[in-house]
XYZ file of C-alpha atoms in Angstrom:
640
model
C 0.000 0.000 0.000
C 0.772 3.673 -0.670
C -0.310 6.920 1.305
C -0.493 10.281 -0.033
C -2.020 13.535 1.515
C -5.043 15.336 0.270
C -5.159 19.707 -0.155
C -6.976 19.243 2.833
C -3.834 17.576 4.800
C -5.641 14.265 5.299
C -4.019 11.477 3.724
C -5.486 8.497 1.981
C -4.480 4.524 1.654
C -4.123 2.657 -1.947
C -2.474 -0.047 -3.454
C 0.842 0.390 -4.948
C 0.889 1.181 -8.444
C -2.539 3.663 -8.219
C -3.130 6.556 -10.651
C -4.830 9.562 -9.754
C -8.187 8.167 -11.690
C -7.833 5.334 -9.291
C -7.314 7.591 -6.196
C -10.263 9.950 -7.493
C -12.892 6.654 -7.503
C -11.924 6.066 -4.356
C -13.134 9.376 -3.012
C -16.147 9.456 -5.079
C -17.566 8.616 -8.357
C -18.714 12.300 -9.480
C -14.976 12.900 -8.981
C -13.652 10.352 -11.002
C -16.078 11.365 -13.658
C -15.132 14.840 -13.578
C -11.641 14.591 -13.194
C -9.315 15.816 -15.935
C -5.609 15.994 -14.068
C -3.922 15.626 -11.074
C -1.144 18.116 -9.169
C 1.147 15.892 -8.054
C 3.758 17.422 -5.614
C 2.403 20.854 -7.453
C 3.205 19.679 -10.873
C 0.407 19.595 -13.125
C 0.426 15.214 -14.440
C -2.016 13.202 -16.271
C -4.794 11.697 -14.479
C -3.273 7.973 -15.347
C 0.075 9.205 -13.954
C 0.875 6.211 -11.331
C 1.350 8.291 -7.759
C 4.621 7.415 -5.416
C 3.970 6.586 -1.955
C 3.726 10.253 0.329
C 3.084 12.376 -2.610
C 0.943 15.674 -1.977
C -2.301 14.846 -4.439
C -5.156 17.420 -5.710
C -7.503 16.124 -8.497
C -8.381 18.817 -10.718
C -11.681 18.915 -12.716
C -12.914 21.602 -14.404
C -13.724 24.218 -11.684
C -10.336 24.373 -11.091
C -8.346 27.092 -13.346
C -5.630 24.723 -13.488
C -8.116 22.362 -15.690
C -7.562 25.061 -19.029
C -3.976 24.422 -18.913
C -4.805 20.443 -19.192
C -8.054 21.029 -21.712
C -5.632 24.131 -23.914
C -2.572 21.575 -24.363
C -5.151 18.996 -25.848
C -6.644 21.303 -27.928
C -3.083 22.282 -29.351
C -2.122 19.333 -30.640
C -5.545 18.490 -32.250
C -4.793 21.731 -34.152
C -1.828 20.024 -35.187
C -2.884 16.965 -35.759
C -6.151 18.825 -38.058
C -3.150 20.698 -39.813
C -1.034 17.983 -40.895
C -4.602 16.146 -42.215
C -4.866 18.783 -44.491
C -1.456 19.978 -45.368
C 0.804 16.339 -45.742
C 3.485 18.712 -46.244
C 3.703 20.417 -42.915
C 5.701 20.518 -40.120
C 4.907 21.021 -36.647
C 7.254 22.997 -34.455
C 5.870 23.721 -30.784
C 2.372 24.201 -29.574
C 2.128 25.876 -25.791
C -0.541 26.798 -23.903
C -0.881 30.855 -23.455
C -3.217 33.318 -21.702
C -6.647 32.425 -22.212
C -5.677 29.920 -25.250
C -3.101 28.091 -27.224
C -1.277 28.644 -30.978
C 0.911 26.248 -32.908
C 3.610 26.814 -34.927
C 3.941 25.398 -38.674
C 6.401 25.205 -41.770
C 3.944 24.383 -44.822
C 5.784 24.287 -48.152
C 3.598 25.578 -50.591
C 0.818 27.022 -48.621
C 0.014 29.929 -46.927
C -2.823 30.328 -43.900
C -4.672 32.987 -44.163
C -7.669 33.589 -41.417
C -10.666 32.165 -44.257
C -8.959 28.515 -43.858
C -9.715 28.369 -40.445
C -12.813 27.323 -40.498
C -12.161 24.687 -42.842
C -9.470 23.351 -39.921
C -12.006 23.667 -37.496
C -14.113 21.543 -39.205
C -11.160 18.758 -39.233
C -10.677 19.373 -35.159
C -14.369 18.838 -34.642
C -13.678 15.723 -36.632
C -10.559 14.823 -34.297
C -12.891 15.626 -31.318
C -15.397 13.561 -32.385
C -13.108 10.550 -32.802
C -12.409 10.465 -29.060
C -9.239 9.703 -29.728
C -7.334 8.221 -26.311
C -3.847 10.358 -25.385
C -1.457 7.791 -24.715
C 2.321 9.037 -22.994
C 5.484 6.782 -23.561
C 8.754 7.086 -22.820
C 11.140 7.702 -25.682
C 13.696 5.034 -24.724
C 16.161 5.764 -27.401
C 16.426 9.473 -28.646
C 19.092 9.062 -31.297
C 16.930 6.422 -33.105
C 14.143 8.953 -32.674
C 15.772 11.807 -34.068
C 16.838 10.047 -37.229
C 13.115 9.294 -37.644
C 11.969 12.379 -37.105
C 14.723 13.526 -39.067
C 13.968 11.262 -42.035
C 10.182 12.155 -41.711
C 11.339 15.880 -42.361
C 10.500 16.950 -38.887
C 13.623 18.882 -38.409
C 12.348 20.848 -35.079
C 11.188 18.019 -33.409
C 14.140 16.394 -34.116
C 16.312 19.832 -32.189
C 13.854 19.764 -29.869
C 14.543 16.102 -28.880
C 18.387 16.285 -29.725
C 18.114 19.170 -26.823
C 15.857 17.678 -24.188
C 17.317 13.808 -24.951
C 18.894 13.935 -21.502
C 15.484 14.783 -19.884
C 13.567 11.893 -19.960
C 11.531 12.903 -22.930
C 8.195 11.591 -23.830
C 5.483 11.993 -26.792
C 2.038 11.600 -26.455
C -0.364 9.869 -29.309
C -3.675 9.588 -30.568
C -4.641 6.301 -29.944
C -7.579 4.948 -32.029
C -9.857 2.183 -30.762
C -8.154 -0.651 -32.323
C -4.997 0.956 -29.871
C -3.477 2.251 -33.348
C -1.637 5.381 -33.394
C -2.648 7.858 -35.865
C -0.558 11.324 -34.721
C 1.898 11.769 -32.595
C 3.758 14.801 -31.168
C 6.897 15.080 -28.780
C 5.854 16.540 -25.876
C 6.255 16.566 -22.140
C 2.485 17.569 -21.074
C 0.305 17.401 -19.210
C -3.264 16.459 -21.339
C -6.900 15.096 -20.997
C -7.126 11.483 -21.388
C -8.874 11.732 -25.018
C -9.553 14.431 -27.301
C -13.140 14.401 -26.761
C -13.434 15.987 -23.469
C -12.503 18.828 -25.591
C -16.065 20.697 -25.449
C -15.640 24.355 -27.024
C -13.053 25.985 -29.074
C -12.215 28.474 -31.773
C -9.700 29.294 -33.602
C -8.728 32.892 -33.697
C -5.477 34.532 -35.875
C -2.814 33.392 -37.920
C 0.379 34.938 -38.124
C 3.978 34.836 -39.037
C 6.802 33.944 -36.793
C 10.597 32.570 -36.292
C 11.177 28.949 -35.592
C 12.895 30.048 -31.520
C 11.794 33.631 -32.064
C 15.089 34.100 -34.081
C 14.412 35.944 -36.931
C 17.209 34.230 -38.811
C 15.877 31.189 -38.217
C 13.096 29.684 -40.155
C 9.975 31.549 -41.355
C 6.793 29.814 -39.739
C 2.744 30.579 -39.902
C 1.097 30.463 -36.363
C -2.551 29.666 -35.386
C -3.702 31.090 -32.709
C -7.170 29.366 -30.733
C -8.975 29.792 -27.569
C -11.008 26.384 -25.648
C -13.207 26.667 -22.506
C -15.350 24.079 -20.802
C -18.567 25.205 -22.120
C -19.604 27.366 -24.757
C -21.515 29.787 -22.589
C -17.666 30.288 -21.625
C -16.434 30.692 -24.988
C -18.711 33.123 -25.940
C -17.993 35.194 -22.849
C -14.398 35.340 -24.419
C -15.496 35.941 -27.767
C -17.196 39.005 -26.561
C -14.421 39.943 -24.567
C -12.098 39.846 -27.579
C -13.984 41.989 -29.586
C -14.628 44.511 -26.538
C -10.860 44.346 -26.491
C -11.003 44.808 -29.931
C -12.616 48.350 -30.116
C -10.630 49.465 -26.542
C -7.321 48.382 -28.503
C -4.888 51.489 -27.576
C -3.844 51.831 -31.600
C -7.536 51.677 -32.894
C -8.549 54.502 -30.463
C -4.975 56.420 -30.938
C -5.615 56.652 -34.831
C -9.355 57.808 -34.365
C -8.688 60.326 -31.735
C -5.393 61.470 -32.899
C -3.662 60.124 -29.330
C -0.085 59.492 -31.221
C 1.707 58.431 -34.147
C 4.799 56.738 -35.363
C 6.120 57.267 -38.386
C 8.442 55.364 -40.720
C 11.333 57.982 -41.736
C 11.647 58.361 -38.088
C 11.983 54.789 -37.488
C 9.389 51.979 -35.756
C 8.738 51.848 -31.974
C 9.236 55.513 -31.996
C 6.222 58.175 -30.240
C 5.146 60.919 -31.506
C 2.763 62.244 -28.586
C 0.146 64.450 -30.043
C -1.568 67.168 -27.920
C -4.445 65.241 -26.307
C -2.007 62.380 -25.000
C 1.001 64.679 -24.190
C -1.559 67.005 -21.714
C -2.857 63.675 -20.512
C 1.603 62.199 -20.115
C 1.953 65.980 -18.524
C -1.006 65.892 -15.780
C 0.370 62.139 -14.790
C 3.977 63.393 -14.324
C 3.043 66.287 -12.539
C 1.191 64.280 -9.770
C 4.121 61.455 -9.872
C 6.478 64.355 -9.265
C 4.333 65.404 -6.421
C 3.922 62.335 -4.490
C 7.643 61.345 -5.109
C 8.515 64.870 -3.336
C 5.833 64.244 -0.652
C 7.578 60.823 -0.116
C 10.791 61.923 0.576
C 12.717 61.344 -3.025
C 15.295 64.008 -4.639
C 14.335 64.002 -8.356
C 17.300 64.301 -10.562
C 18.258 64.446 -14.175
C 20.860 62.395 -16.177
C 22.246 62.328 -19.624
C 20.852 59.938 -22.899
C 23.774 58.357 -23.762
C 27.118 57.407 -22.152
C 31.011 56.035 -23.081
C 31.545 52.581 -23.516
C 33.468 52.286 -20.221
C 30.351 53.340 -17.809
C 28.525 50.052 -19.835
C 31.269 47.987 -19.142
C 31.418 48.484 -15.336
C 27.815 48.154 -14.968
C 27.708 44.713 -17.082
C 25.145 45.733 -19.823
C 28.071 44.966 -22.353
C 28.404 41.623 -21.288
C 24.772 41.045 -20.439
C 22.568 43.245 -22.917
C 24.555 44.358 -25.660
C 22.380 43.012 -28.536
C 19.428 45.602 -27.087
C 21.729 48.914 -27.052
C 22.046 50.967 -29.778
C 25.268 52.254 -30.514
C 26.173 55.595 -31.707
C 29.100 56.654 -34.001
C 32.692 57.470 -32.386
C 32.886 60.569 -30.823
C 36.439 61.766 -30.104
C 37.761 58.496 -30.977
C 35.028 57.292 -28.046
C 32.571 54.617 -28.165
C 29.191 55.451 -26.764
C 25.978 54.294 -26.387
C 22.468 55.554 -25.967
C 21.361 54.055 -22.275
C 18.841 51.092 -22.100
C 18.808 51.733 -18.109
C 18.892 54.779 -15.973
C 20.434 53.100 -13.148
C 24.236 53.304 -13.697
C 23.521 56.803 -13.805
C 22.230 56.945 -10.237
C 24.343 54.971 -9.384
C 27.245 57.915 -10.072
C 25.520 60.629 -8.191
C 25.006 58.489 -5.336
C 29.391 57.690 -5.674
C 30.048 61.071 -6.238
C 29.705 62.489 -2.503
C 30.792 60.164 0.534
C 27.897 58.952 2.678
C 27.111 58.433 6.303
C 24.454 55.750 7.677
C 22.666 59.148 9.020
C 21.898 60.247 5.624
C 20.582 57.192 4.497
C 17.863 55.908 2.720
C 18.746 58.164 -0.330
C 15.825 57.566 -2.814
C 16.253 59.107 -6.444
C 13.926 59.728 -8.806
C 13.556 60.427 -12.740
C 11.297 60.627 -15.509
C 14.323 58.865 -17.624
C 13.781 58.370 -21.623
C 15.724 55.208 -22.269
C 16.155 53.052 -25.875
C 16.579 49.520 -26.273
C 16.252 47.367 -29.591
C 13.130 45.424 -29.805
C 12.716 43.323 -32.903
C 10.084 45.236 -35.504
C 7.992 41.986 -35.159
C 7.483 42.471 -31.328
C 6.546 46.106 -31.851
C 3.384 47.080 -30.516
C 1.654 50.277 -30.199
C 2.817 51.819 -26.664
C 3.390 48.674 -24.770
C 6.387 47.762 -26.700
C 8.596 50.585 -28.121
C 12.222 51.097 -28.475
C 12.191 54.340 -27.032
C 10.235 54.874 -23.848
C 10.267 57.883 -20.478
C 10.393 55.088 -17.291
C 9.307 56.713 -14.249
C 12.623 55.348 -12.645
C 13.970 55.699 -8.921
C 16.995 53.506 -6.746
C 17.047 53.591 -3.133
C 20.313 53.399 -1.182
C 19.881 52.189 2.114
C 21.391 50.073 4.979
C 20.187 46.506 5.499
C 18.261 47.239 8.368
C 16.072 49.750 6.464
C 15.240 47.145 3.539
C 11.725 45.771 4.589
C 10.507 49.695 5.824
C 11.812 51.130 2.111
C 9.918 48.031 0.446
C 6.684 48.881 2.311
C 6.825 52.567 1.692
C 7.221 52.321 -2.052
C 3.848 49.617 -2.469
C 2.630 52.086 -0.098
C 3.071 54.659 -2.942
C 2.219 52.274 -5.587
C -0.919 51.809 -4.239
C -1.936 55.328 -3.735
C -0.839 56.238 -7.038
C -3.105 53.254 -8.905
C -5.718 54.775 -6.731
C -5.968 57.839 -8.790
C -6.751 55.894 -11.575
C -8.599 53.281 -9.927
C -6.893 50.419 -10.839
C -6.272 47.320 -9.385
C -3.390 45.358 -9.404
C -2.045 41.496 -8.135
C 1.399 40.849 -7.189
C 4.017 38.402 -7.496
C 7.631 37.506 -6.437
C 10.469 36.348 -8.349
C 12.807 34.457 -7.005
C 16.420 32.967 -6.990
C 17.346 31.754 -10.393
C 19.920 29.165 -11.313
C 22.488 31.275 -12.680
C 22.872 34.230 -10.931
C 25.510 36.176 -8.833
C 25.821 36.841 -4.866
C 26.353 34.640 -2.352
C 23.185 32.465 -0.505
C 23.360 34.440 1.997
C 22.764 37.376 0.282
C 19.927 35.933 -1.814
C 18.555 34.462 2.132
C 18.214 38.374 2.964
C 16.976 39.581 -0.351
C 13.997 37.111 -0.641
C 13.284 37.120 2.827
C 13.290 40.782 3.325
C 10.558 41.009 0.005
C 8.278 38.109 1.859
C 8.493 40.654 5.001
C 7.551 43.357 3.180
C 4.622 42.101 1.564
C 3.240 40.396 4.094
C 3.776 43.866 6.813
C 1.713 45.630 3.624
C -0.821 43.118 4.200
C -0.097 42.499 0.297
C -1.294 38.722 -1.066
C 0.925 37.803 -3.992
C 2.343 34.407 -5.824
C 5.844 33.193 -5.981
C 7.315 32.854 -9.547
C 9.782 30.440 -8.302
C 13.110 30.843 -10.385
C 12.044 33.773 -12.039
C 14.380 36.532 -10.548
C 16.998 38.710 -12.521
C 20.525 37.591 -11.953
C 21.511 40.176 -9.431
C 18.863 39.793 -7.017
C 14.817 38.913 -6.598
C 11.965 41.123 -7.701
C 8.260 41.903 -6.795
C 6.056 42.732 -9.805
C 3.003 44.157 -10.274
C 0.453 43.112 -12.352
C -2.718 45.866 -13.520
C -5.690 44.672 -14.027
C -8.149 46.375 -16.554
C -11.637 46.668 -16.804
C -11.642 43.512 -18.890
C -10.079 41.577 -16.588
C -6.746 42.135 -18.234
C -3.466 41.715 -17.057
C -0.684 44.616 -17.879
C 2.655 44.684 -16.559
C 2.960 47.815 -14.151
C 5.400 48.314 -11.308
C 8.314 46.580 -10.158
C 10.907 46.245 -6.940
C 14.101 44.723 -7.676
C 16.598 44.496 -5.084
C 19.769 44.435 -6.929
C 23.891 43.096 -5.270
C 25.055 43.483 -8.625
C 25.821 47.335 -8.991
C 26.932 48.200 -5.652
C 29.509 45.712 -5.905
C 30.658 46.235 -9.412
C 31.048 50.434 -8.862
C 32.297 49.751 -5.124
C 29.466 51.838 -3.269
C 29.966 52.502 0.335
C 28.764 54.407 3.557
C 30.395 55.034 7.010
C 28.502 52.773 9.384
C 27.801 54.302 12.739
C 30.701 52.139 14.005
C 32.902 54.311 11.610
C 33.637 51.529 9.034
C 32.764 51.239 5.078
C 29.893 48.946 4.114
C 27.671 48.878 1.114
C 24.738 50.348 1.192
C 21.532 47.683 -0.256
C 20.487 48.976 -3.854
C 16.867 48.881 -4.745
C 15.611 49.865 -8.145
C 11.893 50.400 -8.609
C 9.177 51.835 -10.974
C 5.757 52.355 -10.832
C 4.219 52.690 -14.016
C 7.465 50.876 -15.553
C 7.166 53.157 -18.592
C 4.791 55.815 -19.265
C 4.479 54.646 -22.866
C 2.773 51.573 -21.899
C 0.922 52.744 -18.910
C -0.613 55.116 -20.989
C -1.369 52.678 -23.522
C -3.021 50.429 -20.559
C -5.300 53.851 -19.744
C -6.357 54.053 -22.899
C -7.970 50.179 -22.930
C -8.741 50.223 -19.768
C -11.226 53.944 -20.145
C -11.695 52.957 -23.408
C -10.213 56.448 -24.369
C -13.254 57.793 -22.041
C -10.653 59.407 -19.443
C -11.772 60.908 -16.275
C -12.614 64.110 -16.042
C -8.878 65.159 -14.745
C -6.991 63.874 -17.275
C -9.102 64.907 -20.364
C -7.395 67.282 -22.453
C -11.167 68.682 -23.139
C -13.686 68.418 -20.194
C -16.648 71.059 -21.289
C -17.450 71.530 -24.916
C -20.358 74.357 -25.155
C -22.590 73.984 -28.409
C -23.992 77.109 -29.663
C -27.105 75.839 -31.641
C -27.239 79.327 -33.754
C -24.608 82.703 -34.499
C -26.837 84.364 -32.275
C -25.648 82.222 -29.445
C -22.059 82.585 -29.781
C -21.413 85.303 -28.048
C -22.716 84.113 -25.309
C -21.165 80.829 -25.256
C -17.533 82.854 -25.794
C -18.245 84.361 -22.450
C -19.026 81.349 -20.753
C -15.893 79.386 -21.861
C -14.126 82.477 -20.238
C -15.854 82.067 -16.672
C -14.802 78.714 -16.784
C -11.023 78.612 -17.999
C -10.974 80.841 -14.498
C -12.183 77.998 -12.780
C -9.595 76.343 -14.257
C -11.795 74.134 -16.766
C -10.748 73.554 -20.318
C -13.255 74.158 -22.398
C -14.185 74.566 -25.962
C -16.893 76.696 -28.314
C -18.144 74.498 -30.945
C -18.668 77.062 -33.487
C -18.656 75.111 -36.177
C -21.741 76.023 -38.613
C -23.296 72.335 -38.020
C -26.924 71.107 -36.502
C -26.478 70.935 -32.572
C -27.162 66.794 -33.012
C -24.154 66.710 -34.827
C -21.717 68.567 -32.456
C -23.194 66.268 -29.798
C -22.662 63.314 -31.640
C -18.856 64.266 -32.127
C -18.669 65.747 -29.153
C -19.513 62.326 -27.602
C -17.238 60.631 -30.045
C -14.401 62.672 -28.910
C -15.704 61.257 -25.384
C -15.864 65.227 -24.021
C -17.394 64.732 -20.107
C -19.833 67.419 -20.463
C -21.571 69.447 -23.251
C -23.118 72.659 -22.827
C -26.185 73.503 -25.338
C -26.973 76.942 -25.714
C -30.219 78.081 -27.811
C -32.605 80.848 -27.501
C -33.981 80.055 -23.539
C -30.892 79.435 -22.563
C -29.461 82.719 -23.806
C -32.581 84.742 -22.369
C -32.479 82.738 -19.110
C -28.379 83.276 -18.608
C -28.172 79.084 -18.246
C -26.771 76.295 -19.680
C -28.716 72.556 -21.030
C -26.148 70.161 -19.712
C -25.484 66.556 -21.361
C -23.116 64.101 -19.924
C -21.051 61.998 -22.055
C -22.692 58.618 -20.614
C -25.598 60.034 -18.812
C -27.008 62.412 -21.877
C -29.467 64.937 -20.904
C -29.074 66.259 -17.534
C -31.283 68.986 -17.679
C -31.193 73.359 -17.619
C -28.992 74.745 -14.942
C -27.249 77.831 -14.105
C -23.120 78.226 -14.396
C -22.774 77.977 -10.382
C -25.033 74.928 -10.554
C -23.004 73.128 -12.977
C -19.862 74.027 -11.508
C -21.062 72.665 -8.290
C -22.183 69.865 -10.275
C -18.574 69.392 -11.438
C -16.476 70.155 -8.523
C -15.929 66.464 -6.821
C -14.586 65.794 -10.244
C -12.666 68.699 -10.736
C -10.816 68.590 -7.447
């Protein structure tokens, strides 16, 4: 007999040589019946995965998030198996699981996907599904015969794949028929459903190009991308998410509302902030700048670029020279343009001595930085090659570690209040290769877990997932879809004080370096911004609008008027603008609302007799006749 333990720490008796579908019968039949995986240990396994004595056991069935991972593998490899039934020639590559769905990479000689062919491979997935084919694991017991098979079946990146991983007990799964027949196979390592009919709802979604590792010397493949969900009450839930994402997508609503631009003779990843977004970028730096000085940081200024030699001390030569761009000699010296801010703080914090008295030191800057992203990965605002990170590093001792940590997701959180967004966290921890001794990494990580849990902050551990010089707590936005966006981040960092020899005089008189934390709370304004825009859907609040009052004069006769009231409000510090345009008043309202204005003043003949205003609000519409004090009462939560 074996024993494992249950989530709820109770453990259970079976005979040796159990699976999980044997261990989830023996609770309870509905179980078994619903079952689709097992966590064994906290790995994710299949549900006929045989279980070693003392092993920590949760079934998962489908109301269990971990179940998509399980049901989104499966449906990945029926997409491959439904591509290869219709193109002989192809060639699969690799098939993950992502957010909310799946994609597989193909080469197909001869043939190129475009979005009307999926349905037709939908069709041949349904047929797959239909099958109920069984997924059957083996072990591949000898990987050199295996990659001259795949080899000689063309398969050339399975056969990598399995020349790289041979050491690693690799496996493939198969469709099983019910005569026990194969009839597709894949190299994979899991986990998946026991047979391809449990698969209830999918769609496909997308096709588009990509490089066989990401390397875009590498081969040229087409990618299909597909969503699957337990029901299709869920599916179409997504569906209708994706096309609400659709409409809030931050270069759809940048084009129609003239947000920002980039332009080719420039160069790509490059933005061009146009009025409406630059009064928007200038309101949100002017309140970081004030809570940053209310919290206690100096803000500072630094140059773009910088010789070779700063680069080299730091380590981004070694570690990140592909992303820098390089400029030409200058005085027979090599410089570059700087991907980071933080060597740069790093000097003005070296360039005066230090005492433990004046420490923490916390700088701040609104730093443009440039890095070289691939044109493929560009993106809108979230991915640029030139982008303003609202950057700061904090010098402090060892002892002051956890009560800097807390202060700054104290500031995080009031900031993401102003916008009212919400936000998860996670923590990164030691990776294999990385620099520092344990010891060092012992007080890093621990000092993080402190920190969060004195803020009262729940978060997940990304085991593993650390940078080389030191752990990391990220913050993940979440958007009024639902969405996650990468926001801000606190990495604690032994690299840099050690390679630039930082030190203050302990109270005992002695040198010591100081801990270095870098941190960022929008990461880069480009991409926050970008994340405002989908998440308002280019409705901003009233605050950050660049205008909040538009008045409509319905006739000439009315303009005068409205001039004068656009002047009482810009001295209540309002923007505002006179529609004089020689349109029907339906029509300004209708752009006006387009342009997403908060609040639209209509002026006609009463309104001009009776000195008032008919107010309409952007969502709200007709809010009725009112006097100027009125409405700016009306207004003034908003305003202030």
């Amino acid at each position: 007999m074996i024993s494992v333990i249950l989530p709820d720490k109770s453990s259970k008796q079976l005979p040796e040589g159990s699976s999980g579908l044997d261990l989830a019968k023996s609770i309870g039949e509905r179980l078994a019946k619903e079952a689709v995986g097992l966590s064994l240990n906290g790995e994710l396994c299949d549900l006929n995965t045989t279980l070693p004595d003392g092993a920590s056991i949760q079934i998962i069935s489908p109301r269990d998030l971990l179940s998509l991972e399980f049901l989104r593998h499966t449906s990945a490899h029926i997409l491959g198996c439904a591509v290869q039934r219709l193109y002989p020639q192809a060639r699969i590559a690799i098939g993950p699981t992502i957010e909310n769905g799946f994609y597989y990479d193909f080469l197909i000689p001869g043939a190129s996907i475009s979005i009307e062919d999926l349905p037709r491979i939908e069709a041949e997935m349904q047929k797959i599904i239909d099958a109920n084919y069984k997924l059957t694991r083996s072990a591949i017991e000898d990987p050199i015969a295996r990659i001259a098979q795949f080899q000689g079946q063309g398969e050339k990146f399975k056969a990598e794949l399995l020349e790289k991983y041979q050491n690693d007990n690799p496996t493939q799964y198969s469709f099983t028929d019910e005569q026990g027949e194969s009839v597709w196979s894949d190299l994979c390592r899991g986990p998946h459903l026991a047979s391809t009919g449990q698969v209830k709802a999918f769609k496909l979604l997308s096709v588009s190009a990509s490089y066989w590792q990401g390397n875009e010397k590498l081969d040229s493949l087409q990618r299909i991308y597909g969503t699957s969900w337990w029901s299709k009450k869920d599916l179409q839930t997504h569906l209708d998410n994706i096309a609400e994402a659709e409409k809030r997508d931050h270069r759809k609503l940048g084009r129609e509302h003239s947000f920002f631009s980039t332009h080719e003779e420039a160069g790509p990843g490059l933005i061009f902030w146009h009025p409406k977004l630059a009064y928007l970028r200038n309101k949100i730096e002017t309140l970081w700048r004030a809570k940053h000085e209310e919290s206690g940081y100096e803000l500072v200024f630094t140059p773009h670029i910088a010789g070779s030699e700063l680069w080299q001390t730091s380590g981004h030569l070694d570690y990140y020279r592909e992303n820098m761009f390089k400029l030409a000699p200058i005085d027979e010296k090599d410089y570059l343009l700087k991907p980071m801010n933080c060597p740069f703080h790093v000097l003005i914090y070296s360039s005066t001595r230090h005492s433990y008295r004046e420490l923490p030191i916390r700088l701040a800057e609104l730093g443009t930085v440039y890095r070289y992203e691939r044109s493929g990965a560009l993106h809108g605002l979230v991915r640029v090659r030139g982008f303003t990170q609202d950057d700061a590093h904090i010098f402090c001792t060892r002892a002051q570690l956890v009560e800097e940590v807390c202060a700054v997701i104290a500031l995080t959180r009031e900031i993401y209040a102003e916008f009212g967004l919400n936000f998860t966290a996670e923590l990164s921890t030691r990776p294999e290769d990385r620099i520092g001794g344990e010891e060092f990494w012992d007080l890093a990580e621990g000092g993080l877990r402190q920190a969060l849990e004195t803020a009262q902050l729940e978060y997940t551990v990304n085991e593993g997932d650390g940078a080389f010089y030191g752990p990391k707590i990220d913050f993940k936005l979440r958007d009024s879809l639902g969405r996650a966006w990468q926001g801000a981040t606190i990495q604690l960092d032994f690299n840099l004080p050690e390679r630039f020899d930082l030190k203050y005089v302990n109270s005992e008189g002695q040198f010591e370096r100081p801990v270095m934390l870098h941190r960022a709370i929008f990461g880069s304004l480009e991409r926050f911004v970008g994340t405002l825009i989908e998440h308002y859907a280019g409705a901003f609040p009233f605050w950050l609008c660049y205008t909040q009052v538009t008045i409509l004069p319905i006739a000439d006769r009315h303009c005068q008027y409205a001039r004068e009231l656009a002047l009482e409000l810009r001295k209540h510090k309002i923007r505002v603008k006179v529609d004089e345009r020689m349109e029907k008043v339906n029509a300004k309202i209708r752009d006006a609302q387009l342009d997403q204005i908060p609040y639209m003043l209509v002026i006609g003949d009463k309104e001009l007799a009776e000195k008032q205003v008919a107010v309409r609000e952007r969502r709200q519409g007709d809010l009725g006749v009112m006097n100027l004090a009125a409405f700016l009462e009306l207004i003034a939560g908003e305003q202030r």
